[in-house]
Amino acid sequence: MNDEATSSADRDDDTTDFGFTRVDREAKASMVRGVFDSVASRYDLMNDLMSGGVHRLWKRYTIELSAARSGQTILDIAGGTGDLAARFSRLVGPEGKVILADINAAMLEVGRDRLIDKGATGNIEVVQADAQALPFKNNSVDCITIAFGLRNVTDKALALRSMLRVLRPGGRLLVLEFSKPTSALLGKVYDQYSFQILPAMGRLIAQDADSYRYLAESIRKHPDQETLLGMMEDAGFGECRYHNMTGGIVALHQGFKP
Amino acid sequence: MTQHDPALLSAALAAAEQALNQAVTLAPYSHQELDAVSGTLLGIEITTVDLTVYIEIVTDTEVRLMAHCERDTDTFVRGTLEDFAALATSYDPAATLINSGIELEGSSTSLITLQQVIARMEIDWEAPLVELLGDVVGHQIAEGLRRFLRWGEGARTSLKRQVSEYLQEEGGLTPPKAELEHFYDAVQSVAMRTERAQSQVEKLLAKAAARETPQ
Ligand SMILES: C[S@@+](CC[C@H](N)C(=O)[O-])C[C@H]1O[C@@H](n2cnc3c(N)ncnc32)[C@H](O)[C@@H]1O
């Protein structure tokens, strides 16, 4: 195993990051769960407000890059409330399959309800699963997406390897995640926004400033574009590349199973 | 790496797609026409701005616009912005297509059908864009839009020139006066819509500037 593939934050065996606080590895998983338990019901509203609706555009492009087509099997891990799953469901059609997976039952429940509301159910399977140990067969999936999920995963290298195992050869992984703004000025504005405005918005709307402070902090702790690219290569993905979006606030990484 | 910020491009495509699909819903005559070409995929490469967009006619009431697509297209066209502006507003798209610098691969049927559907509809392109501008912190988009609108003026003049050249060269083909009138009316209506969009963008920018000035 290549230790450089793990983020520098994960070097220490017993502790890892929880936002800017260092915590016990076991504790991180349950604290992340706590965060998403507490935001689940307002998650979609907050997503729209926090990003000014732009997250829909980031996701739209992710769907395009997936090149998903009728009959394929798509796994959306850390899929939360099923945004991507609902769109994939139409693209793969009745012969295809979409697996909406997340470690958090509360998020999946909101997701399931939303998918039913949208009438997208026939080809969607909802599975509670940990990205680090995916409960799916080797070479069984055409495409895996993970949107705003990887930064919450304790051992990212382990998760990437697990995804590689599940993908069929030639299949692709798309990682949509906050990244590093390419300009210093944008970086500053963005800092102000996420450390001042975000928690305030969280307090107002979700009555939960702490969870949103965690979100802002976890974004800063997440590996930047080149680091994540290296981690994907180390995990065994080929033809890795990324697209910066909205000035690098978000990056979409793509890699193929050789 | 992509040259255009995919989020920006997605914003423009999402807005255009929404405008288009709304207009299609409101124009029942278009359903039959689209039905005949449904399932086809068109690629349009605009060389001026180094941009390729894909149009998929999904059903008789739904069109999908994409910035990225890996499937084989049924029709692929390559040309400058001006070429496509001329085509979009053309009264006789088949003739415009032949006369313009547009390169065509595959069948022209779906392209011409789509052009006819679009040309006949009064599409409100601006509203969804402006709606988006309010959401997305708008500087980049506004700038892009302004550049696009400035280009629009040039396209109009050159369009007229191109048409009269065409008519002179093909001397025998002088269309009836009524048709010419209709054609210039169509150009005029594009011009007016362009100006309306420009003034909307200016208002928005003024509003944004006012908000930034400390009280
Ligand atoms: C910010 S949400 C993103 C949800 C959705 N993909 C979206 O883009 O709207 C992050 C999700 O990651 C999930 N998550 C965190 N750690 C995970 C893990 N180890 N395995 C699977 N999902 C995890 C959380 O439960 C949460 O639903």
Short mmCIF file of C-alpha atoms and ligand atoms in Angstrom, two decimals:
data_model
loop_
_atom_site.label_atom_id
_atom_site.label_comp_id
_atom_site.label_asym_id
_atom_site.label_seq_id
_atom_site.Cartn_x
_atom_site.Cartn_y
_atom_site.Cartn_z
CA MET A 1 0.00 0.00 0.00
CA ASN A 2 1.23 3.45 -0.81
CA ASP A 3 1.13 5.69 2.22
CA GLU A 4 1.54 8.85 0.18
CA ALA A 5 -1.85 8.15 -1.24
CA THR A 6 -3.40 8.96 2.09
CA SER A 7 -3.70 12.65 2.74
CA SER A 8 -1.10 14.13 5.04
CA ALA A 9 -3.87 14.57 7.58
CA ASP A 10 -4.27 10.81 7.77
CA ARG A 11 -0.62 10.07 8.52
CA ASP A 12 -1.12 9.62 12.21
CA ASP A 13 -2.54 6.21 12.88
CA ASP A 14 -4.97 7.03 15.61
CA THR A 15 -6.22 10.48 14.80
CA THR A 16 -7.65 12.25 11.77
CA ASP A 17 -9.27 15.60 10.96
CA PHE A 18 -12.72 16.61 11.86
CA GLY A 19 -12.78 19.99 10.23
CA PHE A 20 -9.85 21.77 11.91
CA THR A 21 -10.04 19.65 15.05
CA ARG A 22 -8.05 16.43 15.29
CA VAL A 23 -10.09 13.54 16.54
CA ASP A 24 -9.89 9.80 17.00
CA ARG A 25 -10.46 7.93 13.71
CA GLU A 26 -13.46 6.03 15.06
CA ALA A 27 -14.86 9.25 16.40
CA LYS A 28 -14.65 10.95 12.99
CA ALA A 29 -17.04 8.52 11.38
CA SER A 30 -19.61 9.01 14.07
CA MET A 31 -19.13 12.78 14.14
CA VAL A 32 -19.58 12.98 10.36
CA ARG A 33 -22.71 10.90 10.83
CA GLY A 34 -23.87 13.38 13.45
CA VAL A 35 -23.37 16.28 11.08
CA PHE A 36 -25.42 14.69 8.31
CA ASP A 37 -28.08 13.41 10.69
CA SER A 38 -28.63 16.94 11.82
CA VAL A 39 -28.67 18.53 8.36
CA ALA A 40 -30.53 15.80 6.42
CA SER A 41 -33.99 17.34 6.42
CA ARG A 42 -32.80 20.78 5.30
CA TYR A 43 -29.91 19.58 3.22
CA ASP A 44 -31.36 20.37 -0.20
CA LEU A 45 -32.53 23.84 0.74
CA MET A 46 -29.15 24.63 2.28
CA ASN A 47 -27.36 23.32 -0.79
CA ASP A 48 -29.25 25.76 -2.97
CA LEU A 49 -28.74 28.66 -0.62
CA MET A 50 -25.09 27.98 0.12
CA SER A 51 -24.05 27.75 -3.48
CA GLY A 52 -26.60 30.15 -4.92
CA GLY A 53 -27.93 27.26 -6.94
CA VAL A 54 -24.59 26.72 -8.65
CA HIS A 55 -24.25 23.19 -7.28
CA ARG A 56 -26.91 22.23 -9.84
CA LEU A 57 -24.59 23.37 -12.63
CA TRP A 58 -21.62 21.49 -11.19
CA LYS A 59 -23.79 18.39 -11.04
CA ARG A 60 -25.14 18.93 -14.51
CA TYR A 61 -21.62 18.88 -15.92
CA THR A 62 -20.76 15.82 -13.85
CA ILE A 63 -23.66 13.99 -15.46
CA GLU A 64 -22.43 14.97 -18.91
CA LEU A 65 -18.90 13.77 -18.20
CA SER A 66 -20.23 10.45 -16.96
CA ALA A 67 -21.36 9.73 -20.53
CA ALA A 68 -24.01 7.53 -18.92
CA ARG A 69 -26.17 5.76 -21.41
CA SER A 70 -29.11 3.44 -21.55
CA GLY A 71 -28.56 0.03 -19.97
CA GLN A 72 -25.60 0.98 -17.79
CA THR A 73 -25.12 0.47 -14.06
CA ILE A 74 -24.17 3.61 -12.17
CA LEU A 75 -23.15 3.83 -8.52
CA ASP A 76 -23.56 7.17 -6.79
CA ILE A 77 -21.71 6.76 -3.52
CA ALA A 78 -22.16 9.33 -0.73
CA GLY A 79 -25.21 10.09 -2.83
CA GLY A 80 -27.10 11.67 0.06
CA THR A 81 -30.47 12.95 -0.99
CA GLY A 82 -30.24 11.48 -4.49
CA ASP A 83 -29.66 14.52 -6.70
CA LEU A 84 -27.40 12.71 -9.13
CA ALA A 85 -29.27 9.41 -8.84
CA ALA A 86 -32.51 11.00 -10.03
CA ARG A 87 -30.81 12.35 -13.15
CA PHE A 88 -28.97 9.11 -13.86
CA SER A 89 -32.20 7.17 -13.54
CA ARG A 90 -33.56 8.79 -16.70
CA LEU A 91 -30.33 8.36 -18.64
CA VAL A 92 -29.85 4.64 -18.02
CA GLY A 93 -33.52 3.87 -18.65
CA PRO A 94 -35.46 0.78 -17.64
CA GLU A 95 -32.66 -1.61 -18.71
CA GLY A 96 -30.11 0.20 -16.62
CA LYS A 97 -29.61 0.49 -12.89
CA VAL A 98 -28.70 3.27 -10.51
CA ILE A 99 -27.42 2.49 -7.03
CA LEU A 100 -27.85 5.32 -4.56
CA ALA A 101 -25.51 4.56 -1.67
CA ASP A 102 -24.62 6.51 1.46
CA ILE A 103 -23.32 5.70 4.91
CA ASN A 104 -26.05 7.77 6.51
CA ALA A 105 -29.57 6.38 6.84
CA ALA A 106 -31.18 9.77 7.48
CA MET A 107 -29.81 11.20 4.23
CA LEU A 108 -30.91 8.10 2.32
CA GLU A 109 -34.40 8.36 3.75
CA VAL A 110 -34.76 11.94 2.53
CA GLY A 111 -33.34 10.74 -0.79
CA ARG A 112 -35.78 7.87 -1.10
CA ASP A 113 -38.76 10.16 -0.45
CA ARG A 114 -37.52 12.65 -2.97
CA LEU A 115 -37.00 10.01 -5.65
CA ILE A 116 -40.54 8.76 -5.10
CA ASP A 117 -41.83 12.33 -5.45
CA LYS A 118 -39.96 12.65 -8.72
CA GLY A 119 -41.33 9.34 -9.96
CA ALA A 120 -37.80 7.98 -10.37
CA THR A 121 -37.89 4.61 -8.67
CA GLY A 122 -38.13 1.67 -11.06
CA ASN A 123 -34.41 1.39 -11.74
CA ILE A 124 -32.96 2.80 -8.50
CA GLU A 125 -31.62 0.70 -5.66
CA VAL A 126 -30.96 2.39 -2.31
CA VAL A 127 -28.13 0.86 -0.28
CA GLN A 128 -26.56 1.93 2.99
CA ALA A 129 -22.83 1.53 2.42
CA ASP A 130 -19.42 2.84 3.43
CA ALA A 131 -17.30 4.14 0.56
CA GLN A 132 -14.24 2.52 2.16
CA ALA A 133 -15.71 -0.98 1.91
CA LEU A 134 -18.24 -1.07 -0.91
CA PRO A 135 -20.52 -4.12 -0.66
CA PHE A 136 -20.58 -4.74 -4.43
CA LYS A 137 -19.04 -7.34 -6.71
CA ASN A 138 -15.76 -6.76 -8.53
CA ASN A 139 -16.08 -5.25 -12.03
CA SER A 140 -19.82 -4.77 -11.68
CA VAL A 141 -20.36 -1.05 -12.29
CA ASP A 142 -19.90 1.13 -15.41
CA CYS A 143 -19.49 4.43 -13.63
CA ILE A 144 -19.08 5.66 -10.05
CA THR A 145 -19.79 9.21 -8.95
CA ILE A 146 -19.01 10.73 -5.58
CA ALA A 147 -20.18 14.31 -5.18
CA PHE A 148 -19.12 16.33 -2.17
CA GLY A 149 -18.59 13.08 -0.34
CA LEU A 150 -14.89 12.16 -0.51
CA ARG A 151 -13.80 14.86 1.91
CA ASN A 152 -15.96 13.27 4.61
CA VAL A 153 -14.38 9.86 4.19
CA THR A 154 -11.75 9.00 6.82
CA ASP A 155 -9.40 6.94 4.64
CA LYS A 156 -9.68 8.35 1.14
CA ALA A 157 -7.06 6.02 -0.37
CA LEU A 158 -8.94 3.00 0.92
CA ALA A 159 -12.17 4.38 -0.56
CA LEU A 160 -10.54 5.00 -3.96
CA ARG A 161 -9.23 1.44 -4.07
CA SER A 162 -12.61 0.09 -3.14
CA MET A 163 -14.17 2.05 -6.00
CA LEU A 164 -11.55 0.78 -8.45
CA ARG A 165 -12.33 -2.80 -7.46
CA VAL A 166 -16.07 -2.37 -8.10
CA LEU A 167 -15.65 -0.65 -11.49
CA ARG A 168 -15.50 -2.76 -14.61
CA PRO A 169 -12.34 -2.34 -16.71
CA GLY A 170 -12.82 0.80 -18.79
CA GLY A 171 -15.33 2.10 -16.28
CA ARG A 172 -14.90 5.59 -14.92
CA LEU A 173 -14.85 7.36 -11.59
CA LEU A 174 -15.94 10.98 -11.22
CA VAL A 175 -15.10 12.87 -8.05
CA LEU A 176 -16.88 16.19 -7.65
CA GLU A 177 -15.46 18.03 -4.68
CA PHE A 178 -14.56 21.42 -3.31
CA SER A 179 -11.01 22.29 -4.21
CA LYS A 180 -8.61 25.18 -4.28
CA PRO A 181 -9.62 28.48 -5.95
CA THR A 182 -7.13 29.31 -8.67
CA SER A 183 -6.92 33.02 -7.82
CA ALA A 184 -5.83 34.43 -4.46
CA LEU A 185 -8.52 37.10 -4.51
CA LEU A 186 -11.29 34.62 -5.14
CA GLY A 187 -9.77 32.53 -2.35
CA LYS A 188 -10.10 35.41 0.09
CA VAL A 189 -13.68 36.22 -0.81
CA TYR A 190 -14.49 32.55 -0.58
CA ASP A 191 -12.88 32.29 2.89
CA GLN A 192 -14.96 35.18 4.16
CA TYR A 193 -18.03 33.59 2.73
CA SER A 194 -17.52 30.15 4.14
CA PHE A 195 -16.30 31.07 7.62
CA GLN A 196 -18.57 34.05 8.27
CA ILE A 197 -21.66 33.76 6.15
CA LEU A 198 -22.06 30.00 5.92
CA PRO A 199 -22.28 29.26 9.65
CA ALA A 200 -24.60 32.26 10.07
CA MET A 201 -26.83 30.91 7.34
CA GLY A 202 -26.68 27.48 8.98
CA ARG A 203 -27.80 29.01 12.26
CA LEU A 204 -30.68 30.84 10.66
CA ILE A 205 -32.04 28.17 8.41
CA ALA A 206 -31.01 24.86 9.86
CA GLN A 207 -30.56 26.08 13.45
CA ASP A 208 -27.17 24.45 13.25
CA ALA A 209 -24.11 26.67 12.87
CA ASP A 210 -21.68 23.97 14.03
CA SER A 211 -22.46 21.53 11.26
CA TYR A 212 -21.93 24.24 8.67
CA ARG A 213 -18.71 25.34 10.32
CA TYR A 214 -17.57 21.72 10.02
CA LEU A 215 -18.47 21.79 6.32
CA ALA A 216 -16.41 24.94 5.75
CA GLU A 217 -13.45 23.51 7.65
CA SER A 218 -13.58 20.12 5.96
CA ILE A 219 -13.50 21.85 2.60
CA ARG A 220 -10.20 23.54 3.51
CA LYS A 221 -8.70 20.28 4.74
CA HIS A 222 -9.55 18.45 1.55
CA PRO A 223 -6.65 17.77 -0.85
CA ASP A 224 -6.24 20.29 -3.65
CA GLN A 225 -6.52 19.46 -7.36
CA GLU A 226 -3.05 18.02 -7.95
CA THR A 227 -2.97 16.09 -4.67
CA LEU A 228 -6.26 14.38 -5.39
CA LEU A 229 -5.08 13.63 -8.93
CA GLY A 230 -2.00 11.94 -7.47
CA MET A 231 -4.12 9.97 -5.02
CA MET A 232 -6.28 8.66 -7.86
CA GLU A 233 -3.22 7.61 -9.83
CA ASP A 234 -1.74 5.92 -6.76
CA ALA A 235 -4.98 4.02 -6.24
CA GLY A 236 -4.56 2.60 -9.75
CA PHE A 237 -6.77 4.81 -11.92
CA GLY A 238 -5.60 5.67 -15.42
CA GLU A 239 -6.10 8.68 -17.72
CA CYS A 240 -6.71 10.87 -14.67
CA ARG A 241 -7.54 14.51 -15.23
CA TYR A 242 -9.59 17.26 -13.69
CA HIS A 243 -11.71 20.24 -14.68
CA ASN A 244 -11.79 23.33 -12.50
CA MET A 245 -15.21 24.85 -12.12
CA THR A 246 -16.19 28.26 -10.84
CA GLY A 247 -12.58 29.32 -10.54
CA GLY A 248 -11.45 26.14 -8.82
CA ILE A 249 -13.87 26.40 -5.91
CA VAL A 250 -14.94 23.02 -7.17
CA ALA A 251 -13.03 20.49 -9.26
CA LEU A 252 -14.29 17.48 -11.13
CA HIS A 253 -11.73 14.66 -11.26
CA GLN A 254 -12.05 11.83 -13.70
CA GLY A 255 -10.20 8.53 -13.86
CA PHE A 256 -10.65 5.19 -15.63
CA LYS A 257 -10.07 1.63 -14.50
CA PRO A 258 -7.37 0.31 -16.81
CA MET B 1 -8.15 20.88 -19.65
CA THR B 2 -11.29 22.70 -20.67
CA GLN B 3 -10.81 26.27 -21.68
CA HIS B 4 -14.29 27.42 -20.71
CA ASP B 5 -15.38 27.18 -17.09
CA PRO B 6 -17.76 24.23 -17.32
CA ALA B 7 -20.00 25.77 -14.66
CA LEU B 8 -20.40 28.91 -16.74
CA LEU B 9 -21.07 26.97 -19.87
CA SER B 10 -23.55 24.77 -18.02
CA ALA B 11 -25.33 27.90 -16.81
CA ALA B 12 -25.74 29.17 -20.34
CA LEU B 13 -26.82 25.78 -21.64
CA ALA B 14 -29.25 25.20 -18.76
CA ALA B 15 -30.83 28.58 -19.41
CA ALA B 16 -31.07 28.05 -23.15
CA GLU B 17 -32.42 24.55 -22.67
CA GLN B 18 -35.10 25.83 -20.32
CA ALA B 19 -36.08 28.61 -22.72
CA LEU B 20 -36.21 26.22 -25.63
CA ASN B 21 -38.25 23.55 -23.89
CA GLN B 22 -40.68 26.11 -22.55
CA ALA B 23 -41.20 27.50 -26.02
CA VAL B 24 -41.64 24.00 -27.45
CA THR B 25 -44.31 23.21 -24.86
CA LEU B 26 -46.16 26.36 -25.86
CA ALA B 27 -45.96 25.65 -29.60
CA PRO B 28 -47.97 22.52 -30.35
CA TYR B 29 -47.15 22.69 -34.07
CA SER B 30 -43.50 22.00 -33.24
CA HIS B 31 -44.25 18.61 -31.69
CA GLN B 32 -44.93 16.88 -34.97
CA GLU B 33 -41.81 18.31 -36.54
CA LEU B 34 -39.61 17.33 -33.61
CA ASP B 35 -41.22 13.92 -33.42
CA ALA B 36 -39.92 13.15 -36.90
CA VAL B 37 -36.33 13.73 -35.79
CA SER B 38 -36.57 12.65 -32.17
CA GLY B 39 -33.66 10.57 -30.95
CA THR B 40 -31.12 12.43 -33.06
CA LEU B 41 -27.96 13.99 -31.76
CA LEU B 42 -26.45 17.13 -33.26
CA GLY B 43 -23.00 18.54 -32.61
CA ILE B 44 -22.30 22.18 -33.25
CA GLU B 45 -18.73 23.42 -33.20
CA ILE B 46 -18.40 27.18 -33.06
CA THR B 47 -14.86 27.86 -34.13
CA THR B 48 -14.89 31.58 -33.21
CA VAL B 49 -15.10 30.76 -29.51
CA ASP B 50 -13.62 27.26 -29.64
CA LEU B 51 -16.77 25.70 -28.30
CA THR B 52 -18.75 22.60 -29.12
CA VAL B 53 -22.30 22.08 -27.92
CA TYR B 54 -24.49 19.09 -28.43
CA ILE B 55 -28.22 19.13 -28.99
CA GLU B 56 -30.16 15.97 -28.43
CA ILE B 57 -33.76 15.88 -29.56
CA VAL B 58 -34.95 13.59 -26.79
CA THR B 59 -38.68 13.53 -27.53
CA ASP B 60 -41.19 15.65 -29.42
CA THR B 61 -41.34 17.99 -26.42
CA GLU B 62 -37.84 17.84 -25.01
CA VAL B 63 -34.52 19.04 -26.25
CA ARG B 64 -31.31 18.54 -24.26
CA LEU B 65 -28.25 20.77 -24.55
CA MET B 66 -24.86 19.46 -23.48
CA ALA B 67 -21.31 20.73 -23.27
CA HIS B 68 -19.87 17.24 -23.35
CA CYS B 69 -21.07 14.15 -25.13
CA GLU B 70 -19.25 10.99 -26.14
CA ARG B 71 -21.82 9.38 -28.39
CA ASP B 72 -21.63 9.52 -32.18
CA THR B 73 -23.57 12.43 -33.61
CA ASP B 74 -26.07 12.06 -36.46
CA THR B 75 -25.21 15.53 -37.64
CA PHE B 76 -22.09 17.55 -36.97
CA VAL B 77 -21.64 21.13 -38.14
CA ARG B 78 -18.66 23.40 -37.82
CA GLY B 79 -18.63 27.14 -38.44
CA THR B 80 -18.18 30.62 -37.04
CA LEU B 81 -20.62 32.42 -34.76
CA GLU B 82 -21.67 34.56 -37.68
CA ASP B 83 -22.41 31.53 -39.81
CA PHE B 84 -24.66 30.13 -37.13
CA ALA B 85 -26.36 33.45 -36.44
CA ALA B 86 -27.15 33.68 -40.13
CA LEU B 87 -28.47 30.14 -40.10
CA ALA B 88 -30.54 30.63 -36.96
CA THR B 89 -32.39 33.59 -38.40
CA SER B 90 -32.52 32.38 -41.96
CA TYR B 91 -35.78 32.26 -43.82
CA ASP B 92 -34.41 29.55 -46.09
CA PRO B 93 -32.05 27.47 -43.95
CA ALA B 94 -31.18 24.98 -46.68
CA ALA B 95 -29.92 27.77 -48.92
CA THR B 96 -28.12 29.50 -46.06
CA LEU B 97 -26.45 26.26 -45.12
CA ILE B 98 -25.13 25.75 -48.63
CA ASN B 99 -24.10 29.37 -49.04
CA SER B 100 -22.38 29.73 -45.67
CA GLY B 101 -18.98 28.52 -44.56
CA ILE B 102 -20.56 25.84 -42.42
CA GLU B 103 -19.07 22.38 -42.76
CA LEU B 104 -21.57 19.58 -42.45
CA GLU B 105 -21.04 15.94 -41.59
CA GLY B 106 -24.00 13.57 -41.63
CA SER B 107 -27.59 14.39 -42.39
CA SER B 108 -28.90 17.94 -42.49
CA THR B 109 -32.51 16.94 -41.79
CA SER B 110 -32.48 17.30 -38.04
CA LEU B 111 -30.54 20.56 -38.22
CA ILE B 112 -32.99 22.10 -40.65
CA THR B 113 -36.00 20.85 -38.70
CA LEU B 114 -34.62 22.30 -35.50
CA GLN B 115 -33.82 25.56 -37.24
CA GLN B 116 -37.37 25.81 -38.55
CA VAL B 117 -38.88 25.06 -35.17
CA ILE B 118 -36.68 27.64 -33.46
CA ALA B 119 -37.08 30.29 -36.13
CA ARG B 120 -40.85 30.13 -35.89
CA MET B 121 -40.98 30.45 -32.12
CA GLU B 122 -40.71 33.65 -30.16
CA ILE B 123 -38.23 32.30 -27.67
CA ASP B 124 -37.55 34.31 -24.57
CA TRP B 125 -33.82 33.61 -24.28
CA GLU B 126 -33.18 36.40 -21.85
CA ALA B 127 -35.51 35.67 -18.96
CA PRO B 128 -33.88 32.43 -17.82
CA LEU B 129 -30.42 33.91 -18.30
CA VAL B 130 -31.28 36.93 -16.23
CA GLU B 131 -32.82 34.67 -13.64
CA LEU B 132 -29.53 32.82 -13.52
CA LEU B 133 -27.53 36.01 -13.37
CA GLY B 134 -29.28 36.84 -10.16
CA ASP B 135 -28.22 33.51 -8.72
CA VAL B 136 -24.73 33.05 -9.99
CA VAL B 137 -22.52 35.90 -8.85
CA GLY B 138 -22.81 37.40 -12.22
CA HIS B 139 -19.68 39.19 -13.33
CA GLN B 140 -18.24 36.53 -15.59
CA ILE B 141 -21.53 35.69 -17.20
CA ALA B 142 -22.45 39.32 -17.71
CA GLU B 143 -19.11 39.92 -19.35
CA GLY B 144 -19.56 36.92 -21.61
CA LEU B 145 -23.04 38.01 -22.49
CA ARG B 146 -21.93 41.53 -23.29
CA ARG B 147 -19.24 40.20 -25.57
CA PHE B 148 -21.80 38.00 -27.23
CA LEU B 149 -24.20 40.90 -27.72
CA ARG B 150 -21.51 43.12 -29.18
CA TRP B 151 -20.81 40.35 -31.63
CA GLY B 152 -24.54 40.26 -32.47
CA GLU B 153 -24.39 43.70 -34.05
CA GLY B 154 -21.62 42.70 -36.41
CA ALA B 155 -23.45 39.57 -37.35
CA ARG B 156 -26.54 41.54 -38.35
CA THR B 157 -24.68 43.78 -40.76
CA SER B 158 -22.70 40.99 -42.28
CA LEU B 159 -25.85 38.93 -42.58
CA LYS B 160 -27.44 41.59 -44.78
CA ARG B 161 -24.28 41.89 -46.85
CA GLN B 162 -24.03 38.15 -47.26
CA VAL B 163 -27.63 37.90 -48.36
CA SER B 164 -27.42 40.63 -50.96
CA GLU B 165 -24.17 39.20 -52.30
CA TYR B 166 -25.86 35.87 -52.56
CA LEU B 167 -28.78 37.39 -54.42
CA GLN B 168 -26.51 39.25 -56.81
CA GLU B 169 -24.40 36.25 -57.58
CA GLU B 170 -27.36 33.99 -58.13
CA GLY B 171 -29.10 36.70 -60.17
CA GLY B 172 -32.00 34.55 -61.21
CA LEU B 173 -32.97 33.76 -57.66
CA THR B 174 -34.47 37.09 -56.61
CA PRO B 175 -37.18 36.09 -54.16
CA PRO B 176 -40.61 37.79 -54.15
CA LYS B 177 -40.58 41.13 -52.36
CA ALA B 178 -42.91 39.88 -49.65
CA GLU B 179 -40.48 37.15 -48.73
CA LEU B 180 -37.62 39.60 -48.51
CA GLU B 181 -39.71 41.81 -46.24
CA HIS B 182 -40.49 38.88 -44.06
CA PHE B 183 -36.83 38.02 -43.89
CA TYR B 184 -35.78 41.48 -42.81
CA ASP B 185 -38.60 41.55 -40.28
CA ALA B 186 -37.17 38.41 -38.77
CA VAL B 187 -33.72 39.98 -38.62
CA GLN B 188 -35.24 43.07 -37.05
CA SER B 189 -36.97 41.06 -34.36
CA VAL B 190 -33.68 39.39 -33.44
CA ALA B 191 -32.09 42.82 -33.29
CA MET B 192 -34.77 44.09 -30.94
CA ARG B 193 -34.49 41.11 -28.67
CA THR B 194 -30.75 41.54 -28.57
CA GLU B 195 -31.10 45.16 -27.55
CA ARG B 196 -33.62 44.25 -24.87
CA ALA B 197 -31.20 41.74 -23.42
CA GLN B 198 -28.40 44.29 -23.50
CA SER B 199 -30.42 46.84 -21.54
CA GLN B 200 -31.44 44.18 -19.04
CA VAL B 201 -27.82 43.27 -18.46
CA GLU B 202 -26.90 46.92 -18.03
CA LYS B 203 -29.66 47.41 -15.47
CA LEU B 204 -28.46 44.36 -13.58
CA LEU B 205 -24.88 45.56 -13.58
CA ALA B 206 -25.96 48.99 -12.35
CA LYS B 207 -27.93 47.34 -9.57
CA ALA B 208 -24.97 45.20 -8.59
CA ALA B 209 -22.69 48.25 -8.59
CA ALA B 210 -25.14 50.17 -6.38
CA ARG B 211 -25.21 47.31 -3.93
CA GLU B 212 -21.42 47.27 -3.68
CA THR B 213 -21.13 51.01 -3.01
CA PRO B 214 -21.13 51.60 0.76
CA GLN B 215 -24.15 53.61 1.89
C1 LIG C 1 -22.27 16.85 1.42
S1 LIG C 1 -23.15 15.32 1.28
C2 LIG C 1 -23.26 15.13 -0.44
C3 LIG C 1 -24.55 14.51 -0.88
C4 LIG C 1 -24.78 14.43 -2.39
N1 LIG C 1 -23.78 13.61 -3.05
C5 LIG C 1 -24.84 15.79 -3.01
O1 LIG C 1 -23.94 16.12 -3.77
O2 LIG C 1 -25.76 16.55 -2.77
C6 LIG C 1 -21.96 14.16 1.83
C7 LIG C 1 -22.50 12.77 2.03
O3 LIG C 1 -21.42 11.87 2.26
C8 LIG C 1 -21.88 10.85 3.12
N2 LIG C 1 -20.72 10.12 3.65
C9 LIG C 1 -19.82 10.54 4.55
N3 LIG C 1 -18.89 9.58 4.79
C10 LIG C 1 -19.21 8.53 3.99
C11 LIG C 1 -18.64 7.24 3.78
N4 LIG C 1 -17.54 6.84 4.43
N5 LIG C 1 -19.24 6.42 2.90
C12 LIG C 1 -20.36 6.79 2.24
N6 LIG C 1 -20.93 8.00 2.39
C13 LIG C 1 -20.38 8.86 3.27
C14 LIG C 1 -22.70 11.62 4.11
O4 LIG C 1 -23.58 10.78 4.82
C15 LIG C 1 -23.42 12.62 3.22
O5 LIG C 1 -24.67 12.16 2.81
#
